[in-house]
PDB file of C-alpha atoms in Angstrom:
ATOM      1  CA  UNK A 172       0.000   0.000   0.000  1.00 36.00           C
ATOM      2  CA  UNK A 173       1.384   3.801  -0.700  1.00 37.00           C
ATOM      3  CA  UNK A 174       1.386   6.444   1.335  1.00 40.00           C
ATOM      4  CA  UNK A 175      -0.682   8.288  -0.588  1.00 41.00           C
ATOM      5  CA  UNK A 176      -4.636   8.572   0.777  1.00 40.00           C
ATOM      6  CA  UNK A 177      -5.914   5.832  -0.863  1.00 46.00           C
ATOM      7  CA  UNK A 178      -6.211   2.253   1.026  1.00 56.00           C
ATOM      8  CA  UNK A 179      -6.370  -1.401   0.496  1.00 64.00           C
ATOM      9  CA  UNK A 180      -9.466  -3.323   0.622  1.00 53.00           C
ATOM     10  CA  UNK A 181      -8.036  -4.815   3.660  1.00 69.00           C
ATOM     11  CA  UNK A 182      -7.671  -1.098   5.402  1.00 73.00           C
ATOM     12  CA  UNK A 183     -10.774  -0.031   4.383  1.00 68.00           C
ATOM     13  CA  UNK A 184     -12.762  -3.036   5.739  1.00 70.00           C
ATOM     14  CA  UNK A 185     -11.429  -2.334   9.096  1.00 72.00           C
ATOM     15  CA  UNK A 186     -12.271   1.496   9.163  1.00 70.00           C
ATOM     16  CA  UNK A 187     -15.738   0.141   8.046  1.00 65.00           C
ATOM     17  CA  UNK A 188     -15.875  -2.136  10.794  1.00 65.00           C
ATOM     18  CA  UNK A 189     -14.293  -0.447  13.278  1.00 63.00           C
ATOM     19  CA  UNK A 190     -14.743   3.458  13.137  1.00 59.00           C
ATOM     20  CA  UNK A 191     -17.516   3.422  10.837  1.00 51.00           C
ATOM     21  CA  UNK A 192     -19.394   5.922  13.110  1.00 47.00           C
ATOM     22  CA  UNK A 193     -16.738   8.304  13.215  1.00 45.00           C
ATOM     23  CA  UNK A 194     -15.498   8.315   9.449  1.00 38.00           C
ATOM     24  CA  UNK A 195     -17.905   6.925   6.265  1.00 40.00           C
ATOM     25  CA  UNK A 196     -16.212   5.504   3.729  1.00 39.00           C
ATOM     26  CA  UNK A 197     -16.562   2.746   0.655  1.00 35.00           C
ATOM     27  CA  UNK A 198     -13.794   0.424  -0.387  1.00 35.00           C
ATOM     28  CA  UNK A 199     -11.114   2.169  -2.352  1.00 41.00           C
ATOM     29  CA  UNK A 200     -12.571   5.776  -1.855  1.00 45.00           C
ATOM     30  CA  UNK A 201     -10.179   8.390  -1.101  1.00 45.00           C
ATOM     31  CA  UNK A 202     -10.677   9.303   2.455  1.00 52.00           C
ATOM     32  CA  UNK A 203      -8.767  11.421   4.938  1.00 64.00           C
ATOM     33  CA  UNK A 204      -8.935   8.565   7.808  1.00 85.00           C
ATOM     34  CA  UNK A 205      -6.145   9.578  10.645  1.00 92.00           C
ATOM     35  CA  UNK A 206      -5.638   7.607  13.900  1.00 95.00           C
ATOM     36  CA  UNK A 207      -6.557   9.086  17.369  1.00 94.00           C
ATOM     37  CA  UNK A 208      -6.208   8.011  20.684  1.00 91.00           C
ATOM     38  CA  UNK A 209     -10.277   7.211  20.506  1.00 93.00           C
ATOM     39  CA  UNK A 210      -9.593   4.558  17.726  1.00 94.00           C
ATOM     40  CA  UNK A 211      -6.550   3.307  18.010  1.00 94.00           C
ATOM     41  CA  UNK A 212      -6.591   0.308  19.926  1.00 93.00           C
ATOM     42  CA  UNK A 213      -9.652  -1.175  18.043  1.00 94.00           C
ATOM     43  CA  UNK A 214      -8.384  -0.106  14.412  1.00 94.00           C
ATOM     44  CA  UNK A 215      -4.876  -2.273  15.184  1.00 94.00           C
ATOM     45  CA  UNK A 216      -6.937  -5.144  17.250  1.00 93.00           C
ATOM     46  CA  UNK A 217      -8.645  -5.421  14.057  1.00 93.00           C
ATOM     47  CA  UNK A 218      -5.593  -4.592  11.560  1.00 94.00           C
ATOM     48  CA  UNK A 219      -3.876  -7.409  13.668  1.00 94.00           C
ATOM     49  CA  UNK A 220      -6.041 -10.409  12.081  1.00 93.00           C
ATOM     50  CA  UNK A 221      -5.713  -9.381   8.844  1.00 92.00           C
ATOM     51  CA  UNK A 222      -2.108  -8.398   8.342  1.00 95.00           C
ATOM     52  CA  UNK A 223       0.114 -11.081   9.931  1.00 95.00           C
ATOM     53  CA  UNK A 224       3.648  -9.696   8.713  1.00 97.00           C
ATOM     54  CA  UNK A 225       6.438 -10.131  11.145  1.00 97.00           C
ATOM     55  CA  UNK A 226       9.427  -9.393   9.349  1.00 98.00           C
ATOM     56  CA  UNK A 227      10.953  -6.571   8.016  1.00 98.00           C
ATOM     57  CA  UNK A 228      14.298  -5.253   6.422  1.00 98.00           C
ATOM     58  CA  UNK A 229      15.831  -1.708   6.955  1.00 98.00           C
ATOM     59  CA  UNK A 230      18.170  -0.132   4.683  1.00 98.00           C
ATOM     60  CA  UNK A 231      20.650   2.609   5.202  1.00 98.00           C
ATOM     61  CA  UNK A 232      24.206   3.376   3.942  1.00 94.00           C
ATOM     62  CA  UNK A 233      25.503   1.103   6.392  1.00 97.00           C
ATOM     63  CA  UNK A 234      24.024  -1.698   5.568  1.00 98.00           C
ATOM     64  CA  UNK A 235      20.918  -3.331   6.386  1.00 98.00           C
ATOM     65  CA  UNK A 236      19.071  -5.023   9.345  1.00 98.00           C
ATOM     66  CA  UNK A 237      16.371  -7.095   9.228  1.00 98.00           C
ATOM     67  CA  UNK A 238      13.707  -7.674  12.303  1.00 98.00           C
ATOM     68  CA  UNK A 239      11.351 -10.090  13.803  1.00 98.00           C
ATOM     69  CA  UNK A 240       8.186  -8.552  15.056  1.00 98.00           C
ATOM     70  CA  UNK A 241       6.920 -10.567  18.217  1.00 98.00           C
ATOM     71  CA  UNK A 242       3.613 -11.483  17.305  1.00 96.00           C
ATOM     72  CA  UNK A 243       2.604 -11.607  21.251  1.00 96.00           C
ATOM     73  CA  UNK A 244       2.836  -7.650  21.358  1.00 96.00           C
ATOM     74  CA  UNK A 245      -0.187  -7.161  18.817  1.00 94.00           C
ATOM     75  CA  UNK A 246      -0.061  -2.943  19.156  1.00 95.00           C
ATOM     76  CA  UNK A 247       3.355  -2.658  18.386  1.00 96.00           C
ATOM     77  CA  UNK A 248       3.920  -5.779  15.944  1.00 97.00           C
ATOM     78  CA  UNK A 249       0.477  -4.171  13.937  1.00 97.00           C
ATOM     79  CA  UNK A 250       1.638  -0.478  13.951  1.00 97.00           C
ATOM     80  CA  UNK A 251       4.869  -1.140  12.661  1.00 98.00           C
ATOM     81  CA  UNK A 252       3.459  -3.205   9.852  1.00 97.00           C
ATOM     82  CA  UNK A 253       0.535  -0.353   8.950  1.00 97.00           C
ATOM     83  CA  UNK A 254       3.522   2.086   9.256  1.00 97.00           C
ATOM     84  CA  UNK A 255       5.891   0.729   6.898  1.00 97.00           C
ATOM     85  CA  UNK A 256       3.120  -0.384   4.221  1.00 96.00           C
ATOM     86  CA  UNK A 257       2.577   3.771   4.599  1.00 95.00           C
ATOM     87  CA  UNK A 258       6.492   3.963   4.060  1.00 96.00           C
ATOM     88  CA  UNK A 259       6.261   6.266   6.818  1.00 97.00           C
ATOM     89  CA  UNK A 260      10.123   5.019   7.868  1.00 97.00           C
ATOM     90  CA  UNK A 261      11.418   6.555   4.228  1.00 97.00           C
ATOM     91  CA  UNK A 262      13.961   9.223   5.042  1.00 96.00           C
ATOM     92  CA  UNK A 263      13.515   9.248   8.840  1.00 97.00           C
ATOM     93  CA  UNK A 264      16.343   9.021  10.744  1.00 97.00           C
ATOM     94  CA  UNK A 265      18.830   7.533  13.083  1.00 97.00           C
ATOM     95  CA  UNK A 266      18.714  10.476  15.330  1.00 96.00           C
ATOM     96  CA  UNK A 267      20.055   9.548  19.067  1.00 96.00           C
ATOM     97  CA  UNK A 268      22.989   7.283  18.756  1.00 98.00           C
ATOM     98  CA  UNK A 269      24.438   6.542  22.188  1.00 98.00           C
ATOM     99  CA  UNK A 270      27.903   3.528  21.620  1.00 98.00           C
ATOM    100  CA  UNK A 271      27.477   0.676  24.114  1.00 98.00           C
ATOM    101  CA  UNK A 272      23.728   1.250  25.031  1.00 98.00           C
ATOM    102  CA  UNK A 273      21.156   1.988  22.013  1.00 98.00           C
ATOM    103  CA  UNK A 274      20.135   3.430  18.294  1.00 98.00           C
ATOM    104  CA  UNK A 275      16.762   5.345  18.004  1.00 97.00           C
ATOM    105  CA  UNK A 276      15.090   5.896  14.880  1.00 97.00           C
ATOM    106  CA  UNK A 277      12.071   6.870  13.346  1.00 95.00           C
ATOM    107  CA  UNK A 278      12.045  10.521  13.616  1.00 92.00           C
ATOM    108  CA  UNK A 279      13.817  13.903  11.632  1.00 90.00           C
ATOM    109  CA  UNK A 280      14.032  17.580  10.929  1.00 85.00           C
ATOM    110  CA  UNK A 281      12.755  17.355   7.751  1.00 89.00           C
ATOM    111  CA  UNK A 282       9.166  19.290   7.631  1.00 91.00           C
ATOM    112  CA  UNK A 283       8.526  15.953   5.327  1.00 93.00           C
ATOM    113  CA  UNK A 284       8.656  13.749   8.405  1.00 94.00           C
ATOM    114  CA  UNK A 285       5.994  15.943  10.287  1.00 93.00           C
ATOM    115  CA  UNK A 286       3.622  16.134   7.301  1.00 94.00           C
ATOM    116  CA  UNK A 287       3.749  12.141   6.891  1.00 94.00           C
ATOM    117  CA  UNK A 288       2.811  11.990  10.746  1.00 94.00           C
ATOM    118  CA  UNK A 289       0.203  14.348  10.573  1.00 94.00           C
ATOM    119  CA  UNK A 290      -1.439  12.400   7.452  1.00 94.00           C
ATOM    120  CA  UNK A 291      -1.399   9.406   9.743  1.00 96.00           C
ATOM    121  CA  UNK A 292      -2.534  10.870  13.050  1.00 95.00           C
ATOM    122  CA  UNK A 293      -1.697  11.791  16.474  1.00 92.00           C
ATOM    123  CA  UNK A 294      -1.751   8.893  18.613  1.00 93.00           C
ATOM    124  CA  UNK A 295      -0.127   6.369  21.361  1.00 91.00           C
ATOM    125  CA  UNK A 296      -0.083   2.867  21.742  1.00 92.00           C
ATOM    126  CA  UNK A 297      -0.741   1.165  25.160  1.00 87.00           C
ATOM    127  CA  UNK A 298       2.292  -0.709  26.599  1.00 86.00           C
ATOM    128  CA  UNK A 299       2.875  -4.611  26.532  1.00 84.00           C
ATOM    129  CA  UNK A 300       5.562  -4.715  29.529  1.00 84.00           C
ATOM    130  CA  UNK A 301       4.250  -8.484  30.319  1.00 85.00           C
ATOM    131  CA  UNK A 302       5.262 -10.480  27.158  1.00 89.00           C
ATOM    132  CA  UNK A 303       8.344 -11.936  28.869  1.00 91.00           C
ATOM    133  CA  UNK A 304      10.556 -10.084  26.671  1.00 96.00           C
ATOM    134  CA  UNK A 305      13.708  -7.951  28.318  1.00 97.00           C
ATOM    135  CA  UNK A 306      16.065  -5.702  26.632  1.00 97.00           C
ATOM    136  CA  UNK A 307      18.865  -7.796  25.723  1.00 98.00           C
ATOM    137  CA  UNK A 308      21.086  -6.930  22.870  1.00 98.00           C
ATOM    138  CA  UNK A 309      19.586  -6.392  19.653  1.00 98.00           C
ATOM    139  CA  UNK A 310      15.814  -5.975  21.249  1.00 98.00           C
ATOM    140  CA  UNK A 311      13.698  -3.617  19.219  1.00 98.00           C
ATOM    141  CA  UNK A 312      11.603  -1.562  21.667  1.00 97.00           C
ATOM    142  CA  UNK A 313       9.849   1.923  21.425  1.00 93.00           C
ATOM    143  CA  UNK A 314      10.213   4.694  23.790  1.00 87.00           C
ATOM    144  CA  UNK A 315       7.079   6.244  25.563  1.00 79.00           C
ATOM    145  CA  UNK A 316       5.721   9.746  24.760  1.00 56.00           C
ATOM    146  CA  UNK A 317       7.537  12.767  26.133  1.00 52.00           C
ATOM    147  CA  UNK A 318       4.250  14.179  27.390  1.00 52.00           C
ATOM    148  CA  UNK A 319       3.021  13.487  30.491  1.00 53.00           C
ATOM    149  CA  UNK A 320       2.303  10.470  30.311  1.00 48.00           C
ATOM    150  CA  UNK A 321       1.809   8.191  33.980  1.00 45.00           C
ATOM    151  CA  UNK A 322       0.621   4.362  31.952  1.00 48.00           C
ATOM    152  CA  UNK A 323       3.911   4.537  29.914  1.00 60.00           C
ATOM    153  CA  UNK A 324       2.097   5.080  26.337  1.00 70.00           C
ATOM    154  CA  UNK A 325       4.586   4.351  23.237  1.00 83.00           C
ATOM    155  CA  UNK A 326       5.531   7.307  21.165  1.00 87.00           C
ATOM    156  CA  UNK A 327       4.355   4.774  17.548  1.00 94.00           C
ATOM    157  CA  UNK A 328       7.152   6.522  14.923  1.00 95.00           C
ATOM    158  CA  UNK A 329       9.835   5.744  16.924  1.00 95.00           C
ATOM    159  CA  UNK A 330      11.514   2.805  18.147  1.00 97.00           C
ATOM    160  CA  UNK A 331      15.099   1.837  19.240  1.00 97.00           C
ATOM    161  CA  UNK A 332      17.388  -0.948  18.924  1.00 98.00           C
ATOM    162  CA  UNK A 333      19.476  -2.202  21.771  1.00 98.00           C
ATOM    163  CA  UNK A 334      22.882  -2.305  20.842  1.00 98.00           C
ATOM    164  CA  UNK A 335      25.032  -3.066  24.100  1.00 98.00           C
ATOM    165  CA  UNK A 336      26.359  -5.957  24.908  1.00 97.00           C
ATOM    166  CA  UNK A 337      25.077  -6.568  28.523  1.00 98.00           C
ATOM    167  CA  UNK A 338      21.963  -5.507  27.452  1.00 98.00           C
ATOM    168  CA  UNK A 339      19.598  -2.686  29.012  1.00 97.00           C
ATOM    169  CA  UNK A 340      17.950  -4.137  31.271  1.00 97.00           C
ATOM    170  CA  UNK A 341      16.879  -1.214  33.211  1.00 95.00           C
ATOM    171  CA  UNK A 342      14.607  -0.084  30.357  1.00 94.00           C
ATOM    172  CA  UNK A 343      12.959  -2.993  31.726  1.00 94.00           C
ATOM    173  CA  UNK A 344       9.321  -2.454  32.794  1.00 89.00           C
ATOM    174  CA  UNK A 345       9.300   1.110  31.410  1.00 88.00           C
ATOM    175  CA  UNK A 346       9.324   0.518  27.249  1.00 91.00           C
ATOM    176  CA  UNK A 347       7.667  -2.265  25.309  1.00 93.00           C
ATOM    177  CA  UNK A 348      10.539  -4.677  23.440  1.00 96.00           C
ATOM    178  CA  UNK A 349       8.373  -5.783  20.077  1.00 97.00           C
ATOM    179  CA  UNK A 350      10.712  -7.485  18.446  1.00 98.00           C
ATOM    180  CA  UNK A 351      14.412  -8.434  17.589  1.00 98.00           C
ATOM    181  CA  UNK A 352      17.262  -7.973  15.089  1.00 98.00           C
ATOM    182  CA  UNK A 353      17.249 -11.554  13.482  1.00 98.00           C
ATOM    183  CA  UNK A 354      20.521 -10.157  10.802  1.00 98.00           C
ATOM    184  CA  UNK A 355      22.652  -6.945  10.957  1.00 98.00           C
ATOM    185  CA  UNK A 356      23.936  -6.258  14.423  1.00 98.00           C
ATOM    186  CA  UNK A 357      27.399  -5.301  12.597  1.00 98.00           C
ATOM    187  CA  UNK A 358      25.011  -2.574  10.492  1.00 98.00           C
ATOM    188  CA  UNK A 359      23.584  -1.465  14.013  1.00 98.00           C
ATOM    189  CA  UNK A 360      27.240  -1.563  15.274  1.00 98.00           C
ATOM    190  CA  UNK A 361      28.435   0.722  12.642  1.00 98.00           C
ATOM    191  CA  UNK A 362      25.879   3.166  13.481  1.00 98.00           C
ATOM    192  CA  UNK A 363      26.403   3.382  17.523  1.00 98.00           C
ATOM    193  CA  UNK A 364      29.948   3.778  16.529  1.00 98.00           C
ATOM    194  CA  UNK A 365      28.814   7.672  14.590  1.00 98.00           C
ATOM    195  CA  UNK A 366      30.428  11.128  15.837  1.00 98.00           C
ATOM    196  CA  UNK A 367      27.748  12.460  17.924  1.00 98.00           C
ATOM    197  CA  UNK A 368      26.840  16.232  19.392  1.00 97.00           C
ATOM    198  CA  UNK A 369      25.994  16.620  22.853  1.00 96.00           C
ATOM    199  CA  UNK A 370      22.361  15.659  22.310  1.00 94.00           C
ATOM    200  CA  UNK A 371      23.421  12.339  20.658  1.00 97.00           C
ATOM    201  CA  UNK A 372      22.256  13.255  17.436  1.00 96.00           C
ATOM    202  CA  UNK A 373      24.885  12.047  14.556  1.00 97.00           C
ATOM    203  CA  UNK A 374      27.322  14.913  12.954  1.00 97.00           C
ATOM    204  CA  UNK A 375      26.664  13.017   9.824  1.00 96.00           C
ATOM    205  CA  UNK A 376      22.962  12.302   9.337  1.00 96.00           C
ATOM    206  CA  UNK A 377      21.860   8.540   8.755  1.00 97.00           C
ATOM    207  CA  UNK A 378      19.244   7.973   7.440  1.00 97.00           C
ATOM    208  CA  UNK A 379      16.646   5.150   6.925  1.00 98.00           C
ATOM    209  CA  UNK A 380      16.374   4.669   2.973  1.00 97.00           C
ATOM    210  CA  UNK A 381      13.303   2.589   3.073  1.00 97.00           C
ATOM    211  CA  UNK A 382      11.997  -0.252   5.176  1.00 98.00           C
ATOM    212  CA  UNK A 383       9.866  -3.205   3.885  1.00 98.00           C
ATOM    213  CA  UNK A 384       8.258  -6.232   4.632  1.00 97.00           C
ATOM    214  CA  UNK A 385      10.138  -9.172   3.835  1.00 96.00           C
ATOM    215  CA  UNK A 386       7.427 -11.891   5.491  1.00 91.00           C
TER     216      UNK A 386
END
């Protein structure tokens, strides 16, 4: 599916299921449909049966790295998926880099960036802190919102991969680890290893080229 406003049959039979009474729609009609908080959880409960990708590659100039989505963490695994079939992940970037702890992407400067998150909606996801999961090395996880925020919502564009070696594990409990680099930890490696300013954000920009679905 683009990015563009039109959807897939799929998409569209969930909105019509789902959130009929807040946006009216027909299969393959141009609509402006944007997540809120008020539909959120029962547009990706219902995305969830219906779009059962769990794999995906990234590609930047370092290389590439390729992820398995846990399947038990249904928000996260789903909004990832919807996210990259938007090709939201085009052009964002690698913007806090911290050696010997993590790499968070998903975000930019670019005004481009904004306008694609606009188009999709303003929106968290509720955490999944009791899937068993902990943040060893090469755990993907997502961060929570920077607003106040006391239930630990994710922040849904943005997600970070543990890169240390002995692991995080005081993220523990506080951020939702969805899935895990399956192929590239020398790619995430490379990009820890980037000149940084003082707010960890890379001299040299990296960015994400384009992410897809690979299963």
């Amino acid at each position: 599916m683009s990015c563009d406003s039109k959807l897939d049959i799929k998409e569209s039979q969930i909105i019509n299921k789902t959130v009929k009474p807040i946006i009216q729609t027909t299969i393959n009609k141009e609509i402006d449909f944007k997540l809120s908080d008020k539909n959120v959880m029962e547009f990706f409960l219902e995305y969830n049966k219906y779009n059962k990708e769990n794999k995906v590659r990234i590609y930047t100039d370092f290389g590439n790295i390729e992820i398995e989505l846990f399947k038990e963490t249904k928000f996260h695994r789903s909004n990832f998926i919807y996210l990259t079939k938007k090709n939201y992940f085009k052009d964002t970037q690698f913007y806090r880099v911290i050696n010997n702890f993590v790499i968070q992407a998903g975000n930019s400067d670019n005004r481009k960036i904004s306008q694609k998150r606009k188009k999709i909606g303003r929106y968290l996801l509720p955490n999944d802190l009791d899937k068993g999961y902990s943040h060893e090395r090469g755990m993907v996880s997502m961060p929570s919102s920077l607003i106040d925020n006391p239930y630990k919502m994710a922040s849904p564009f943005e997600f970070f991969i543990v890169q240390s070696k002995s692991g995080a594990h005081h993220l523990d409990g506080n951020y939702t680890v969805f899935g895990k680099v399956t192929s590239g930890m020398d790619t995430v490696d490379k990009i820890a290893s980037a000149a940084t300013d003082n707010l960890d954000w890379p001299l040299q920009n990296i960015y994400i080229k384009r992410v897809e679905i690979i299963e």
